[in-house]
mmCIF file of C-alpha atoms and ligand atoms in Angstrom:
data_model
loop_
_atom_site.group_PDB
_atom_site.id
_atom_site.type_symbol
_atom_site.label_atom_id
_atom_site.label_comp_id
_atom_site.label_asym_id
_atom_site.label_seq_id
_atom_site.Cartn_x
_atom_site.Cartn_y
_atom_site.Cartn_z
ATOM 1 C CA MET A 1 0.000 0.000 0.000
ATOM 2 C CA GLU A 2 1.323 3.419 -0.937
ATOM 3 C CA VAL A 3 0.529 6.262 1.466
ATOM 4 C CA VAL A 4 0.799 9.781 0.066
ATOM 5 C CA ILE A 5 0.481 12.707 2.473
ATOM 6 C CA GLN A 6 -0.311 15.974 0.716
ATOM 7 C CA PRO A 7 -0.947 19.483 2.053
ATOM 8 C CA ASP A 8 -4.635 19.624 1.093
ATOM 9 C CA ALA A 9 -7.509 18.252 -0.997
ATOM 10 C CA GLY A 10 -6.380 20.293 -4.011
ATOM 11 C CA ALA A 11 -2.934 18.708 -4.067
ATOM 12 C CA ILE A 12 -4.501 15.257 -3.680
ATOM 13 C CA ALA A 13 -6.895 15.971 -6.549
ATOM 14 C CA THR A 14 -4.011 17.018 -8.808
ATOM 15 C CA LEU A 15 -2.181 13.717 -8.247
ATOM 16 C CA VAL A 16 -5.295 11.592 -8.790
ATOM 17 C CA ALA A 17 -6.306 13.560 -11.902
ATOM 18 C CA ASP A 18 -2.745 13.134 -13.240
ATOM 19 C CA GLU A 19 -3.125 9.367 -12.872
ATOM 20 C CA ILE A 20 -6.548 9.331 -14.556
ATOM 21 C CA GLU A 21 -5.235 11.540 -17.368
ATOM 22 C CA ARG A 22 -2.336 9.120 -17.857
ATOM 23 C CA LEU A 23 -4.700 6.127 -17.817
ATOM 24 C CA LEU A 24 -7.111 7.627 -20.368
ATOM 25 C CA ALA A 25 -4.252 8.694 -22.637
ATOM 26 C CA ALA A 26 -2.956 5.110 -22.664
ATOM 27 C CA ARG A 27 -6.404 3.477 -22.774
ATOM 28 C CA PRO A 28 -9.219 5.806 -23.861
ATOM 29 C CA ASP A 29 -11.743 3.005 -23.210
ATOM 30 C CA ALA A 30 -10.638 2.518 -19.593
ATOM 31 C CA VAL A 31 -13.195 1.648 -16.916
ATOM 32 C CA LEU A 32 -13.345 3.994 -13.936
ATOM 33 C CA GLY A 33 -14.907 3.358 -10.529
ATOM 34 C CA LEU A 34 -16.675 6.409 -9.107
ATOM 35 C CA ALA A 35 -17.405 7.172 -5.438
ATOM 36 C CA THR A 36 -19.915 9.670 -4.098
ATOM 37 C CA GLY A 37 -19.723 11.753 -0.918
ATOM 38 C CA SER A 38 -17.492 14.770 -0.260
ATOM 39 C CA SER A 39 -14.073 13.165 -0.598
ATOM 40 C CA PRO A 40 -13.862 12.873 -4.419
ATOM 41 C CA LEU A 41 -15.383 16.292 -5.209
ATOM 42 C CA ALA A 42 -12.056 18.099 -5.663
ATOM 43 C CA ILE A 43 -10.948 15.288 -8.007
ATOM 44 C CA TYR A 44 -14.121 15.610 -10.075
ATOM 45 C CA ASP A 45 -13.692 19.402 -10.302
ATOM 46 C CA GLU A 46 -10.102 18.919 -11.477
ATOM 47 C CA LEU A 47 -11.170 16.333 -14.086
ATOM 48 C CA VAL A 48 -13.842 18.722 -15.379
ATOM 49 C CA ARG A 49 -11.242 21.526 -15.622
ATOM 50 C CA ARG A 50 -8.920 19.258 -17.630
ATOM 51 C CA HIS A 51 -11.792 18.108 -19.835
ATOM 52 C CA GLU A 52 -12.765 21.708 -20.569
ATOM 53 C CA ALA A 53 -9.118 22.479 -21.350
ATOM 54 C CA GLY A 54 -9.150 19.653 -23.930
ATOM 55 C CA ARG A 55 -6.716 17.469 -21.974
ATOM 56 C CA ILE A 56 -9.037 14.576 -21.072
ATOM 57 C CA SER A 57 -11.874 12.904 -22.940
ATOM 58 C CA PHE A 58 -14.219 10.344 -21.413
ATOM 59 C CA ALA A 59 -15.959 9.695 -24.745
ATOM 60 C CA ARG A 60 -14.823 6.071 -24.925
ATOM 61 C CA ALA A 61 -14.502 5.440 -21.195
ATOM 62 C CA ARG A 62 -17.026 3.702 -18.984
ATOM 63 C CA ALA A 63 -17.673 4.033 -15.275
ATOM 64 C CA PHE A 64 -19.327 2.140 -12.452
ATOM 65 C CA MET A 65 -20.610 3.668 -9.241
ATOM 66 C CA LEU A 66 -19.904 2.059 -5.881
ATOM 67 C CA ASP A 67 -23.270 2.192 -4.207
ATOM 68 C CA GLU A 68 -26.809 3.572 -4.057
ATOM 69 C CA TYR A 69 -29.436 4.235 -1.425
ATOM 70 C CA VAL A 70 -32.506 2.016 -1.438
ATOM 71 C CA GLY A 71 -35.874 3.679 -1.750
ATOM 72 C CA LEU A 72 -35.094 7.297 -2.632
ATOM 73 C CA PRO A 73 -37.417 8.624 -5.368
ATOM 74 C CA ASP A 74 -35.760 8.704 -8.811
ATOM 75 C CA ALA A 75 -35.608 12.507 -8.849
ATOM 76 C CA HIS A 76 -34.297 12.891 -5.273
ATOM 77 C CA PRO A 77 -31.181 15.123 -5.409
ATOM 78 C CA GLU A 78 -29.271 12.860 -2.999
ATOM 79 C CA ARG A 79 -29.896 9.668 -4.938
ATOM 80 C CA TYR A 80 -26.318 8.729 -5.818
ATOM 81 C CA ARG A 81 -27.166 8.367 -9.504
ATOM 82 C CA ASN A 82 -28.209 12.043 -9.492
ATOM 83 C CA VAL A 83 -25.205 13.082 -7.402
ATOM 84 C CA ILE A 84 -22.788 11.436 -9.846
ATOM 85 C CA ASP A 85 -24.545 13.042 -12.829
ATOM 86 C CA ARG A 86 -24.339 16.441 -11.113
ATOM 87 C CA GLU A 87 -20.750 16.186 -9.860
ATOM 88 C CA ILE A 88 -18.988 14.501 -12.778
ATOM 89 C CA ALA A 89 -20.885 12.435 -15.368
ATOM 90 C CA GLY A 90 -23.027 15.307 -16.667
ATOM 91 C CA ARG A 91 -20.068 17.718 -16.777
ATOM 92 C CA VAL A 92 -17.830 15.710 -19.094
ATOM 93 C CA ASP A 93 -18.309 13.765 -22.330
ATOM 94 C CA PHE A 94 -19.237 10.235 -21.235
ATOM 95 C CA ALA A 95 -21.368 8.542 -23.897
ATOM 96 C CA PRO A 96 -25.030 7.942 -22.989
ATOM 97 C CA GLY A 97 -25.300 4.869 -20.773
ATOM 98 C CA ALA A 98 -21.543 4.711 -20.152
ATOM 99 C CA VAL A 99 -21.907 5.434 -16.433
ATOM 100 C CA GLN A 100 -23.769 2.739 -14.536
ATOM 101 C CA GLY A 101 -24.794 2.386 -10.913
ATOM 102 C CA PRO A 102 -26.520 -0.257 -8.818
ATOM 103 C CA ASP A 103 -30.324 0.058 -8.920
ATOM 104 C CA GLY A 104 -31.602 0.855 -5.430
ATOM 105 C CA ASN A 105 -35.212 0.910 -6.609
ATOM 106 C CA ALA A 106 -35.357 -2.408 -8.460
ATOM 107 C CA GLU A 107 -38.306 -4.644 -7.611
ATOM 108 C CA ASP A 108 -35.887 -7.554 -7.483
ATOM 109 C CA LEU A 109 -32.965 -6.047 -5.562
ATOM 110 C CA VAL A 110 -31.112 -9.352 -5.286
ATOM 111 C CA GLY A 111 -31.362 -9.903 -9.051
ATOM 112 C CA ALA A 112 -30.296 -6.303 -9.709
ATOM 113 C CA CYS A 113 -27.186 -6.773 -7.543
ATOM 114 C CA ALA A 114 -26.216 -9.907 -9.480
ATOM 115 C CA ALA A 115 -26.829 -8.101 -12.784
ATOM 116 C CA TYR A 116 -24.578 -5.259 -11.619
ATOM 117 C CA GLU A 117 -21.744 -7.658 -10.833
ATOM 118 C CA GLN A 118 -22.186 -9.152 -14.308
ATOM 119 C CA ALA A 119 -22.126 -5.710 -15.945
ATOM 120 C CA ILE A 120 -18.790 -4.894 -14.266
ATOM 121 C CA ALA A 121 -17.356 -8.244 -15.348
ATOM 122 C CA ASP A 122 -18.664 -7.802 -18.913
ATOM 123 C CA ALA A 123 -16.893 -4.435 -19.084
ATOM 124 C CA GLY A 124 -13.626 -6.189 -18.261
ATOM 125 C CA GLY A 125 -13.464 -4.982 -14.659
ATOM 126 C CA VAL A 126 -12.581 -1.599 -13.187
ATOM 127 C CA ASP A 127 -9.154 -0.145 -14.029
ATOM 128 C CA LEU A 128 -9.039 2.610 -11.421
ATOM 129 C CA GLN A 129 -11.416 2.757 -8.468
ATOM 130 C CA ILE A 130 -11.809 6.030 -6.558
ATOM 131 C CA LEU A 131 -12.741 5.476 -2.897
ATOM 132 C CA GLY A 132 -13.555 7.513 0.190
ATOM 133 C CA ILE A 133 -13.637 6.060 3.700
ATOM 134 C CA GLY A 134 -16.309 6.344 6.374
ATOM 135 C CA THR A 135 -15.431 7.361 9.923
ATOM 136 C CA ASP A 136 -16.340 3.770 10.893
ATOM 137 C CA GLY A 137 -13.907 2.366 8.320
ATOM 138 C CA HIS A 138 -16.396 1.501 5.586
ATOM 139 C CA ILE A 139 -15.519 1.631 1.894
ATOM 140 C CA ALA A 140 -18.472 1.918 -0.463
ATOM 141 C CA PHE A 141 -21.191 1.016 2.061
ATOM 142 C CA ASN A 142 -19.458 -2.066 3.458
ATOM 143 C CA GLU A 143 -20.081 -1.373 7.109
ATOM 144 C CA PRO A 144 -18.159 -3.006 10.001
ATOM 145 C CA GLY A 145 -18.827 -6.740 10.023
ATOM 146 C CA SER A 146 -19.062 -6.956 6.232
ATOM 147 C CA SER A 147 -17.728 -10.164 4.757
ATOM 148 C CA LEU A 148 -14.262 -9.603 3.367
ATOM 149 C CA GLY A 149 -15.387 -11.767 0.429
ATOM 150 C CA SER A 150 -18.641 -9.897 -0.215
ATOM 151 C CA ARG A 151 -20.084 -9.002 -3.619
ATOM 152 C CA THR A 152 -22.737 -6.441 -4.565
ATOM 153 C CA ARG A 153 -25.656 -6.779 -2.165
ATOM 154 C CA ILE A 154 -28.125 -5.018 0.107
ATOM 155 C CA LYS A 155 -26.722 -3.599 3.336
ATOM 156 C CA THR A 156 -28.070 -1.727 6.355
ATOM 157 C CA LEU A 157 -26.289 1.549 7.121
ATOM 158 C CA THR A 158 -24.934 2.032 10.638
ATOM 159 C CA SER A 159 -26.385 4.845 12.720
ATOM 160 C CA GLN A 160 -22.897 6.462 12.558
ATOM 161 C CA THR A 161 -22.997 6.542 8.739
ATOM 162 C CA ARG A 162 -26.563 7.873 8.757
ATOM 163 C CA LEU A 163 -25.467 10.621 11.195
ATOM 164 C CA ASP A 164 -22.416 11.399 9.040
ATOM 165 C CA ASN A 165 -24.588 11.647 5.912
ATOM 166 C CA ALA A 166 -27.418 13.654 7.509
ATOM 167 C CA ARG A 167 -25.610 16.797 6.289
ATOM 168 C CA PHE A 168 -26.786 15.911 2.774
ATOM 169 C CA PHE A 169 -30.411 15.632 4.014
ATOM 170 C CA ASP A 170 -30.854 19.033 5.724
ATOM 171 C CA ASP A 171 -29.318 17.557 8.913
ATOM 172 C CA ASP A 172 -32.356 15.262 9.267
ATOM 173 C CA VAL A 173 -30.947 11.847 10.136
ATOM 174 C CA ASP A 174 -34.403 10.279 9.768
ATOM 175 C CA ALA A 175 -34.404 11.296 6.099
ATOM 176 C CA VAL A 176 -31.236 9.249 5.427
ATOM 177 C CA PRO A 177 -32.252 5.849 4.038
ATOM 178 C CA VAL A 178 -31.605 2.822 6.242
ATOM 179 C CA HIS A 179 -30.731 0.467 3.395
ATOM 180 C CA CYS A 180 -28.414 0.633 0.425
ATOM 181 C CA VAL A 181 -27.020 -1.557 -2.326
ATOM 182 C CA THR A 182 -23.258 -1.583 -2.486
ATOM 183 C CA GLN A 183 -20.407 -3.228 -4.291
ATOM 184 C CA GLY A 184 -18.913 -5.783 -1.926
ATOM 185 C CA LEU A 185 -15.374 -5.799 -0.611
ATOM 186 C CA ALA A 186 -14.388 -8.554 -3.058
ATOM 187 C CA THR A 187 -15.956 -6.563 -5.909
ATOM 188 C CA ILE A 188 -13.848 -3.534 -4.984
ATOM 189 C CA MET A 189 -10.747 -5.695 -4.560
ATOM 190 C CA SER A 190 -11.165 -6.894 -8.170
ATOM 191 C CA ALA A 191 -10.372 -3.399 -9.480
ATOM 192 C CA ARG A 192 -6.842 -3.078 -10.812
ATOM 193 C CA HIS A 193 -5.883 0.104 -8.940
ATOM 194 C CA LEU A 194 -7.537 1.343 -5.745
ATOM 195 C CA VAL A 195 -7.201 5.064 -5.021
ATOM 196 C CA LEU A 196 -8.592 6.098 -1.631
ATOM 197 C CA VAL A 197 -8.717 9.751 -0.605
ATOM 198 C CA ALA A 198 -9.412 11.107 2.889
ATOM 199 C CA THR A 199 -9.145 14.552 4.434
ATOM 200 C CA GLY A 200 -9.849 15.978 7.884
ATOM 201 C CA SER A 201 -9.291 14.770 11.430
ATOM 202 C CA ALA A 202 -12.623 12.900 11.562
ATOM 203 C CA LYS A 203 -11.022 10.318 9.236
ATOM 204 C CA ALA A 204 -7.758 9.958 11.210
ATOM 205 C CA GLU A 205 -8.762 6.889 13.215
ATOM 206 C CA ALA A 206 -10.176 5.061 10.180
ATOM 207 C CA VAL A 207 -7.057 5.909 8.131
ATOM 208 C CA HIS A 208 -4.807 4.626 10.916
ATOM 209 C CA HIS A 209 -6.657 1.282 10.947
ATOM 210 C CA LEU A 210 -6.761 1.122 7.137
ATOM 211 C CA VAL A 211 -3.002 1.511 6.780
ATOM 212 C CA GLU A 212 -1.536 0.205 10.024
ATOM 213 C CA GLY A 213 -4.219 -1.899 11.726
ATOM 214 C CA SER A 214 -4.902 -5.611 11.565
ATOM 215 C CA VAL A 215 -7.003 -6.779 8.631
ATOM 216 C CA SER A 216 -10.451 -7.240 10.094
ATOM 217 C CA ALA A 217 -14.101 -7.004 9.111
ATOM 218 C CA MET A 218 -14.426 -4.557 12.022
ATOM 219 C CA TRP A 219 -12.536 -2.020 9.866
ATOM 220 C CA PRO A 220 -13.611 -3.137 6.377
ATOM 221 C CA ALA A 221 -11.202 -0.856 4.510
ATOM 222 C CA THR A 222 -8.290 -2.878 5.949
ATOM 223 C CA ILE A 223 -8.934 -5.490 3.242
ATOM 224 C CA MET A 224 -7.084 -3.044 0.960
ATOM 225 C CA GLN A 225 -3.828 -4.157 2.627
ATOM 226 C CA HIS A 226 -4.185 -7.305 0.510
ATOM 227 C CA HIS A 227 -4.459 -5.376 -2.771
ATOM 228 C CA PRO A 228 -1.369 -5.378 -4.991
ATOM 229 C CA ARG A 229 -1.913 -1.756 -6.039
ATOM 230 C CA ALA A 230 -3.603 0.456 -3.462
ATOM 231 C CA THR A 231 -2.839 4.144 -3.067
ATOM 232 C CA VAL A 232 -4.060 6.114 -0.038
ATOM 233 C CA LEU A 233 -3.910 9.898 -0.351
ATOM 234 C CA VAL A 234 -4.490 11.921 2.812
ATOM 235 C CA ASP A 235 -4.048 15.428 4.149
ATOM 236 C CA PRO A 236 -2.061 16.055 7.380
ATOM 237 C CA ALA A 237 -5.220 15.951 9.548
ATOM 238 C CA ALA A 238 -6.330 12.565 8.201
ATOM 239 C CA ALA A 239 -2.707 11.365 8.527
ATOM 240 C CA SER A 240 -2.359 12.590 12.113
ATOM 241 C CA ARG A 241 -2.682 9.149 13.717
ATOM 242 C CA LEU A 242 -0.328 7.333 11.352
ATOM 243 C CA GLN A 243 2.609 5.904 13.265
ATOM 244 C CA LEU A 244 4.879 5.850 10.212
ATOM 245 C CA GLY A 245 3.843 9.238 8.805
ATOM 246 C CA ASP A 246 7.429 10.494 8.501
ATOM 247 C CA TYR A 247 8.441 7.359 6.615
ATOM 248 C CA TYR A 248 5.540 7.687 4.130
ATOM 249 C CA ARG A 249 6.580 11.297 3.494
ATOM 250 C CA GLU A 250 10.210 10.258 2.889
ATOM 251 C CA VAL A 251 9.182 7.467 0.511
ATOM 252 C CA PHE A 252 7.006 9.740 -1.610
ATOM 253 C CA ALA A 253 9.595 12.554 -1.637
ATOM 254 C CA ALA A 254 12.188 10.091 -2.964
ATOM 255 C CA LYS A 255 9.899 8.714 -5.680
ATOM 256 C CA PRO A 256 10.637 9.788 -9.274
ATOM 257 C CA ALA A 257 7.854 12.137 -10.445
ATOM 258 C CA TRP A 258 7.309 10.172 -13.664
ATOM 259 C CA GLN A 259 6.059 7.197 -11.659
ATOM 260 C CA GLY A 260 2.967 9.091 -10.489
ATOM 261 C CA ILE A 261 0.889 7.250 -7.919
HETATM 262 C C1 F6R B 301 -19.904 6.774 -1.306
HETATM 263 C C2 F6R B 301 -19.138 5.816 -0.564
HETATM 264 C C3 F6R B 301 -18.752 6.024 0.857
HETATM 265 C C4 F6R B 301 -18.034 7.354 1.100
HETATM 266 C C5 F6R B 301 -17.723 7.504 2.587
HETATM 267 C C6 F6R B 301 -17.020 8.818 2.870
HETATM 268 O O1 F6R B 301 -20.110 6.300 -2.629
HETATM 269 O O2 F6R B 301 -18.848 4.824 -1.127
HETATM 270 O O3 F6R B 301 -17.895 4.977 1.254
HETATM 271 O O4 F6R B 301 -16.865 7.394 0.333
HETATM 272 O O5 F6R B 301 -18.894 7.429 3.318
HETATM 273 O O6 F6R B 301 -17.898 9.864 2.608
HETATM 274 P P1 F6R B 301 -17.391 11.352 2.523
HETATM 275 O O7 F6R B 301 -16.441 11.416 1.397
HETATM 276 O O8 F6R B 301 -18.626 12.161 2.271
HETATM 277 O O9 F6R B 301 -16.736 11.649 3.829
#
């Protein structure tokens, strides 16, 4: 696992956008994995800037979302499908239908989860997966206790996650759905490059476990320690509980710039 400590979200976004620009230049039909929430927003803004500057095209790329709430009306602004359209998909040149997400309103949710797994496999798998991390250590919506071998399925959000996400629902925790459909930990682990971003002190404990803790379903993100190519980009506040912070800084400072992340 590579740990990259950067001064702020802008510097993190630059590095991640550099990697995506490199990927799309080499493989214009690459498959991206998109996260929702606050963490990736600076990355999406940077990608849009580069698209508008003519540096990046998504015209041949495809993308898969990580997760979706169950039961939000189709037009609800916080439905993740709508969030992704607003924050990135609708601001760049993805072809119609190129960005897919799990269907949280399907009549047959179990069947829809299986179909989503198949769609990812049919696309050849995800090349680069963007991830955030919950304060309880979840990635996508794989809450503590999730099977480390899980695939896309229905999950129940913890009260901590619903509290954390109430800010998107006018601070009304009761308006945050209880259930979601989410890629499983094994689904995420099948992506070829995992890129997790975290900023702020509220993420410090989860980041410490992710990077330096024991692999355990209690901190689901720790499964990433088994991934052959996982990059964790954090600001100083999110890095504040890392025991080897100075070492991670030295390693990245000594890395040739051409290698990227
Ligand atoms: C969202 C997702 C979640 C978030 C996590 C952090 O698609 O998969 O795992 O990444 O809850 O959320 P933020 O970035 O809002 O702190």
